[in-house]
Short mmCIF file of C-alpha atoms in Angstrom, two decimals:
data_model
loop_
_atom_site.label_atom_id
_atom_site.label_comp_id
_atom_site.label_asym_id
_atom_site.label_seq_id
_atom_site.Cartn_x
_atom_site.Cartn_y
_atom_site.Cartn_z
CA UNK A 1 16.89 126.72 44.90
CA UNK A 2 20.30 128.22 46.24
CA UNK A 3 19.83 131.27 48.65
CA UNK A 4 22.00 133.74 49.75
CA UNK A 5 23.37 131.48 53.02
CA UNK A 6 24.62 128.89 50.50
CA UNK A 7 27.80 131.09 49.12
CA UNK A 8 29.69 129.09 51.56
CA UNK A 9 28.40 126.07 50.56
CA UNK A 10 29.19 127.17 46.98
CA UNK A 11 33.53 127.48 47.72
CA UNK A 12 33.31 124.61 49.42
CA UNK A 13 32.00 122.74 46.67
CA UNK A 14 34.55 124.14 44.04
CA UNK A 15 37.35 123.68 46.56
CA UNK A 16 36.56 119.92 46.29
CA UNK A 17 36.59 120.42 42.72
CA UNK A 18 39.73 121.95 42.79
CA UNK A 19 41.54 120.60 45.06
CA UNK A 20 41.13 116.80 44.65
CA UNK A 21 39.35 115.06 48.23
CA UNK A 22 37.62 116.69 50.97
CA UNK A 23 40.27 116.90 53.02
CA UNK A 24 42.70 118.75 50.95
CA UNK A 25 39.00 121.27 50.40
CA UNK A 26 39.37 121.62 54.39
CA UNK A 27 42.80 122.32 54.59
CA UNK A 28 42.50 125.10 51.40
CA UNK A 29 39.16 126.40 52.82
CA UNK A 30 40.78 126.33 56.41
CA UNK A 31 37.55 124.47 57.68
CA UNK A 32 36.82 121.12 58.98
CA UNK A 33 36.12 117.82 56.64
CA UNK A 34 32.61 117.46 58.36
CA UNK A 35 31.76 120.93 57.23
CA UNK A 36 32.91 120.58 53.94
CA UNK A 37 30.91 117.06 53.72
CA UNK A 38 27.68 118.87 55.35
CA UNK A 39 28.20 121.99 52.69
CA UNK A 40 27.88 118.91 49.67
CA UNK A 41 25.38 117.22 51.03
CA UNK A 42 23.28 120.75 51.48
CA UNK A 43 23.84 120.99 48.03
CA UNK A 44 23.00 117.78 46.81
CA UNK A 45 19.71 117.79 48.50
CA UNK A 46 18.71 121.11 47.09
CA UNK A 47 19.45 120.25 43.83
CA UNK A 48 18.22 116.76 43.75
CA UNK A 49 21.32 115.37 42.65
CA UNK A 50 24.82 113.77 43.42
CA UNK A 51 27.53 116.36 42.64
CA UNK A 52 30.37 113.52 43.15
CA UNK A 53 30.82 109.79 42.99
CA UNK A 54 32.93 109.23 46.20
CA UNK A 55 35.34 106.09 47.09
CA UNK A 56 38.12 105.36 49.92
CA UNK A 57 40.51 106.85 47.56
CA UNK A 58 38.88 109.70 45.57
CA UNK A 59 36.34 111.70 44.55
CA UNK A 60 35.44 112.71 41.14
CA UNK A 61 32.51 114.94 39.82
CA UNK A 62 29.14 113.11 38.61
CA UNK A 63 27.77 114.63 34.99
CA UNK A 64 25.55 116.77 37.18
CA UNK A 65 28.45 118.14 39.00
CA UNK A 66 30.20 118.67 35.95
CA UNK A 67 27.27 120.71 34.36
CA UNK A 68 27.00 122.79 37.41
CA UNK A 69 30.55 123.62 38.34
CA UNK A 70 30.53 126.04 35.03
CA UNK A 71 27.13 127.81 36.87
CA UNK A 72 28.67 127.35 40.25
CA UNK A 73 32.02 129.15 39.62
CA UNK A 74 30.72 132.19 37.65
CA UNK A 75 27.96 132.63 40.28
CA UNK A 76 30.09 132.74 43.17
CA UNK A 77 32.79 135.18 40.93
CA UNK A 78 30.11 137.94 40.28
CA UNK A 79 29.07 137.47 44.18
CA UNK A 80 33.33 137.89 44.81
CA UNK A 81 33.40 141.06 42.65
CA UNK A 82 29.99 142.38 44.60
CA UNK A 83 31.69 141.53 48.10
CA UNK A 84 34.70 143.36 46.90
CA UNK A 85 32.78 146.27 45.79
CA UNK A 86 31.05 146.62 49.46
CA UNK A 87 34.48 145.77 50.79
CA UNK A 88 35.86 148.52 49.52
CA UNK A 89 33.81 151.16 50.30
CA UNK A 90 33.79 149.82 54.34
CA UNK A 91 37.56 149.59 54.35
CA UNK A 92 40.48 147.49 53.33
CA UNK A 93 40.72 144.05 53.17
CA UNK A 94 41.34 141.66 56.02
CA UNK A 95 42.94 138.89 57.53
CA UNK A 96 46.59 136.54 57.25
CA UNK A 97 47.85 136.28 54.16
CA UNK A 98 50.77 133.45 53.41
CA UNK A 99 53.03 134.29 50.40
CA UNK A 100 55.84 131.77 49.43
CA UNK A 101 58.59 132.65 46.87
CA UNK A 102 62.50 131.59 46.11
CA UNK A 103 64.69 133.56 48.56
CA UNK A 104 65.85 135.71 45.76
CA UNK A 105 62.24 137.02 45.05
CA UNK A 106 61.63 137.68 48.67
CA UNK A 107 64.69 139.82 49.14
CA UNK A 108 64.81 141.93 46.08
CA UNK A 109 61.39 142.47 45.10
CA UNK A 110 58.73 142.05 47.81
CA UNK A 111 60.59 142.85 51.31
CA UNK A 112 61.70 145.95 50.49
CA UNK A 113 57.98 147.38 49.65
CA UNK A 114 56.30 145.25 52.76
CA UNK A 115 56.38 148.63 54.85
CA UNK A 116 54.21 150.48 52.11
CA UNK A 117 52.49 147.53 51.80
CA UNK A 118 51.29 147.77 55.52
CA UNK A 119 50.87 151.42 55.63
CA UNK A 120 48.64 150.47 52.43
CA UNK A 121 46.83 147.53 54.17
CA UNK A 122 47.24 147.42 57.79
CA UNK A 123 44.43 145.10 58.62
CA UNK A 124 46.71 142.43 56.45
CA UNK A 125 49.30 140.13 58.57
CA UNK A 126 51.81 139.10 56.09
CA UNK A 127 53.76 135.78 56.24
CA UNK A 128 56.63 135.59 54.62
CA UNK A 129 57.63 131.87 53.21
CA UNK A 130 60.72 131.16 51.13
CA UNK A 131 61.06 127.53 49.53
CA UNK A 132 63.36 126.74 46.52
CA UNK A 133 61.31 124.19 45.16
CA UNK A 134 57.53 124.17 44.36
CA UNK A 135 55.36 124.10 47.26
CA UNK A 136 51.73 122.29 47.58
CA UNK A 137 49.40 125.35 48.23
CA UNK A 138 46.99 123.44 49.85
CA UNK A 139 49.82 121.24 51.81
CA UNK A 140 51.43 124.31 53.10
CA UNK A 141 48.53 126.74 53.50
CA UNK A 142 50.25 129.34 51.31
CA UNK A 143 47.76 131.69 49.69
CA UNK A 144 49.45 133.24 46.45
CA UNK A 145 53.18 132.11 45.41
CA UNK A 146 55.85 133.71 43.16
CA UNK A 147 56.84 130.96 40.79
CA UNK A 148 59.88 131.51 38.50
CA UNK A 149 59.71 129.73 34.92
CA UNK A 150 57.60 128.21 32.94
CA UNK A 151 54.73 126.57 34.49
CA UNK A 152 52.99 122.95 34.47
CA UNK A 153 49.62 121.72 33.67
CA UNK A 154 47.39 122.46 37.12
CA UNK A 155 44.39 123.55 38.66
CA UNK A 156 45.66 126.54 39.78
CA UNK A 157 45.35 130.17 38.52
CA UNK A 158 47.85 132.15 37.37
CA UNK A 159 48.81 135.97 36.60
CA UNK A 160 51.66 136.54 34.56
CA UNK A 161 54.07 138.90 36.05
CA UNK A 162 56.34 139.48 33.40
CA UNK A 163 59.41 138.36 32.22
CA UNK A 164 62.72 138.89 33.57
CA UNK A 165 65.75 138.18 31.62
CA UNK A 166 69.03 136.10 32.35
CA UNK A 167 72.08 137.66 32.49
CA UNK A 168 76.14 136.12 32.44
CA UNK A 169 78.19 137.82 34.90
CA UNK A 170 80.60 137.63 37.05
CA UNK A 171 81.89 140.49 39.34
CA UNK A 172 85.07 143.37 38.19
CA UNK A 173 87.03 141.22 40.96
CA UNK A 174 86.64 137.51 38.93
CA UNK A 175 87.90 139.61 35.70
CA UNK A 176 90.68 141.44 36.86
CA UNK A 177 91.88 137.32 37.45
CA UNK A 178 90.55 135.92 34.12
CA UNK A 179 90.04 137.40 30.63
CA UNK A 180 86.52 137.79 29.92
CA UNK A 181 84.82 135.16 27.68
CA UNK A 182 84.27 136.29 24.02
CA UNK A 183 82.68 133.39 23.12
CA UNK A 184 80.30 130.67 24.39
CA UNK A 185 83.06 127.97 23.47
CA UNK A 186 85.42 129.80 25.77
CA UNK A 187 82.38 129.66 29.23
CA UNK A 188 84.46 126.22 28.95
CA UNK A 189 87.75 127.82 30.42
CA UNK A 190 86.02 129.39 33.30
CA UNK A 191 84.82 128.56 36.84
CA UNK A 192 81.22 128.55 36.21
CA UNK A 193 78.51 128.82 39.24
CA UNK A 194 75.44 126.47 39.25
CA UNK A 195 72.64 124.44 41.13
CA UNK A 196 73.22 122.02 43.42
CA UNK A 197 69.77 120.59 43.52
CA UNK A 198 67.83 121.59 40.55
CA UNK A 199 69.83 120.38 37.11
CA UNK A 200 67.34 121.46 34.84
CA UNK A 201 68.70 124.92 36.40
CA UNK A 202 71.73 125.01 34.90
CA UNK A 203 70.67 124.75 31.53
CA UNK A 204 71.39 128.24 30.59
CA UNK A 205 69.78 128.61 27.13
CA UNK A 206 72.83 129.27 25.16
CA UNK A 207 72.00 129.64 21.55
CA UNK A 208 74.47 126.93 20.03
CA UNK A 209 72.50 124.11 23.06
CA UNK A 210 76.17 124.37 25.00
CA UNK A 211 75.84 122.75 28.34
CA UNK A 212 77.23 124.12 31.32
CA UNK A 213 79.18 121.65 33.80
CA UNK A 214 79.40 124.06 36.91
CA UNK A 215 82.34 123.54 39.12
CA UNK A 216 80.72 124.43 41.93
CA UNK A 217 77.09 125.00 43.22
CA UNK A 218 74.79 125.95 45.81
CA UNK A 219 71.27 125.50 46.53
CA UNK A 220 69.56 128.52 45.83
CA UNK A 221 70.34 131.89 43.77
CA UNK A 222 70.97 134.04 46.33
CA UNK A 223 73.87 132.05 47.24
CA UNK A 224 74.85 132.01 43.79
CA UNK A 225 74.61 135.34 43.21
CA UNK A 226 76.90 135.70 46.54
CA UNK A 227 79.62 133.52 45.07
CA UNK A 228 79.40 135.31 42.05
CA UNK A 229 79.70 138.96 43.87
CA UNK A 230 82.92 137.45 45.60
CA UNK A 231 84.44 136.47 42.76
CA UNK A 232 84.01 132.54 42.82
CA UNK A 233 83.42 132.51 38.71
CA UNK A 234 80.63 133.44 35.96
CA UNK A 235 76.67 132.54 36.49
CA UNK A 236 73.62 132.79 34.94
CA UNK A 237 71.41 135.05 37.01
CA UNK A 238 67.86 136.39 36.82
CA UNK A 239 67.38 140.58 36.08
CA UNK A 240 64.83 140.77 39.60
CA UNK A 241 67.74 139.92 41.52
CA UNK A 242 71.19 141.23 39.84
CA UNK A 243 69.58 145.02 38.00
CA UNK A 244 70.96 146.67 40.88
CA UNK A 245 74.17 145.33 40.86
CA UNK A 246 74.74 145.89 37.14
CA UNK A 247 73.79 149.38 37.33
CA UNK A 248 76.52 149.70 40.59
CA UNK A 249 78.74 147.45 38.32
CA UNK A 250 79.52 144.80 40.94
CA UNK A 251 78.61 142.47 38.51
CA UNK A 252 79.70 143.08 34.76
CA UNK A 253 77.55 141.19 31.96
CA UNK A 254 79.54 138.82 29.60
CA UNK A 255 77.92 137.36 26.20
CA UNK A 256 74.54 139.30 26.41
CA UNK A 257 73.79 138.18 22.57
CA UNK A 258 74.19 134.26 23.88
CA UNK A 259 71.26 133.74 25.53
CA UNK A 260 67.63 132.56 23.89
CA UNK A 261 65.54 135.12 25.19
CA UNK A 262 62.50 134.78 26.09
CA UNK A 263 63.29 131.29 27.29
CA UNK A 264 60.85 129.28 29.93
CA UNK A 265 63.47 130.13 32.92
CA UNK A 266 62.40 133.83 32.30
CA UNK A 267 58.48 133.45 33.32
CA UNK A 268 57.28 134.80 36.36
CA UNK A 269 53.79 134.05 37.27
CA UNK A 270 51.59 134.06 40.67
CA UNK A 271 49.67 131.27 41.15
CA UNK A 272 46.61 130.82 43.90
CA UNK A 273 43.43 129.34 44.06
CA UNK A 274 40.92 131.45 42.48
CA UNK A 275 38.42 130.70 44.82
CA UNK A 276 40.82 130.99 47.85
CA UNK A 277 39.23 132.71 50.92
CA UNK A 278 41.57 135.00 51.06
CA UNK A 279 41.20 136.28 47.23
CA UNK A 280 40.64 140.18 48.34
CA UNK A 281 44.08 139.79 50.42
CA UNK A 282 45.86 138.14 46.84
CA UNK A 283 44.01 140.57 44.84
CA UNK A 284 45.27 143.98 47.05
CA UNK A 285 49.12 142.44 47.04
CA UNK A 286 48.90 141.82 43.41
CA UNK A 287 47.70 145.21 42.52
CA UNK A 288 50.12 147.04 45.12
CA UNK A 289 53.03 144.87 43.53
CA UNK A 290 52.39 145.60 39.81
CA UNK A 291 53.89 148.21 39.64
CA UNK A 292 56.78 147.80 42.09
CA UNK A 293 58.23 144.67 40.54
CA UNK A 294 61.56 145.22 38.75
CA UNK A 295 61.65 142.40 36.43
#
């Protein structure tokens, strides 16, 4: 029979689930592998059965452990809503939280609301992280992440955001030296910004399948957006990060009937684990950030 003391025992039994090995469950649960170990084998004892076969390489769920990781899961999110509910009525939620988004993301749409989120949730100590690429949660201890596009196959959960669409520009200082394209067969004739690192980047969703050959690139899209503000050529850039400088007209839109819209590029989602020790922290920056997101 499971009693109260085992919720613990409960995440760290989905965490293995979820995550792959023990050891990756003690990095996500921020815990030690013997504790994780002693929380299974609590459970296993209880129960009366083995909740994993277990080799030198990997661990994978028995057909008891499948038929009680349904149980398991919606148990311990009904206790999650019920600690939230009591959480809530002592005070705010708690703790470090680790959010990792593009550079681009960070700058334009969650640092300049981290003040009101602190005066919302002062008991939170934010950590910013900004990676290009796709970061292991687990492997990097990040709690929620903003991922841009169209996501894989995975264990983890994610909220859509929304959808923010590309835009061609360039700035007034780029056109004032070229003739703006009328076309998509005349991008050709122009300098055109990309990636350096990520090719499947630079496909730009043009509806006649043109592809782009950039003539020159740079890691990440804040850069690219920099070039393009300094009049270095024409790039495809995302609305989160360019809406204010279209409305200031620093960058001028070219061909806004060429692009496939929505397109997978467009997709922004945060993704955590749902059973994440730190899902009141996710939960109150998710909710503050709805509605400040410009997408």
């Amino acid at each position: 029979m499971i009693v109260k003391s085992k919720t613990e025992d409960l995440e760290h039994f989905i965490a293995v689930v979820d995550s792959g090995s023990f050891t990756n469950a003690a990095n996500l649960q921020d815990s030690q592998v013997a504790k994780i170990s002693r929380s299974i084998s609590r459970l296993e004892k209880e129960l009366d059965v083995s909740l994993f076969n277990r080799s030198t390489r990997r661990v994978e769920l028995t057909e008891a452990g499948q038929i009680f990781l349904k149980y398991a899961r919606d148990g311990l999110e009904t206790i999650k809503h019920g600690e939230e509910a009591l959480n809530n009525l002592k005070g705010t939620p708690k703790g470090k939280l680790r959010i990792d988004a593009a550079s681009p993301f960070l700058f334009h749409q969650i640092i300049p609301y981290i003040e009101d989120f602190q005066l919302a949730y002062p008991d939170i100590q934010v950590n910013l992280i900004s990676n290009e690429n796709i970061v292991d949660l687990i492997e990097k201890k990040t709690d929620v992440a903003i991922r841009i596009g169209k996501l894989s196959d995975s264990n983890l959960y994610a909220k859509n955001i929304g959808i923010s669409k590309l835009h061609i520009v360039a700035s007034p200082r780029y056109f004032a030296k070229f003739n703006k394209p009328t076309s998509i067969e005349q991008l050709k004739d122009h300098k055109l910004i990309g990636f350096a690192d990520s090719p499947k980047l630079n496909n730009w969703f043009l509806k006649d399948n043109t592809s782009i050959k950039p003539s020159i690139t740079a890691s990440n899209g804040e850069s690219i957006r920099q070039l393009a503000l300094n009049g270095n050529g024409i790039a495809i850039l995302s609305n989160f990060m360019i809406n204010k400088d279209l409305e200031n007209k620093t960058l001028v839109e070219v061909l806004p009937q060429s692009v496939i819209s929505p397109n997978p590029r467009e997709e922004v989602h945060a993704v955590y684990y749902k059973n994440s020790a730190a899902a009141s922290r996710i939960n109150a920056f998710i909710d503050f950030y709805s509605d400040k997101f410009k997408l």
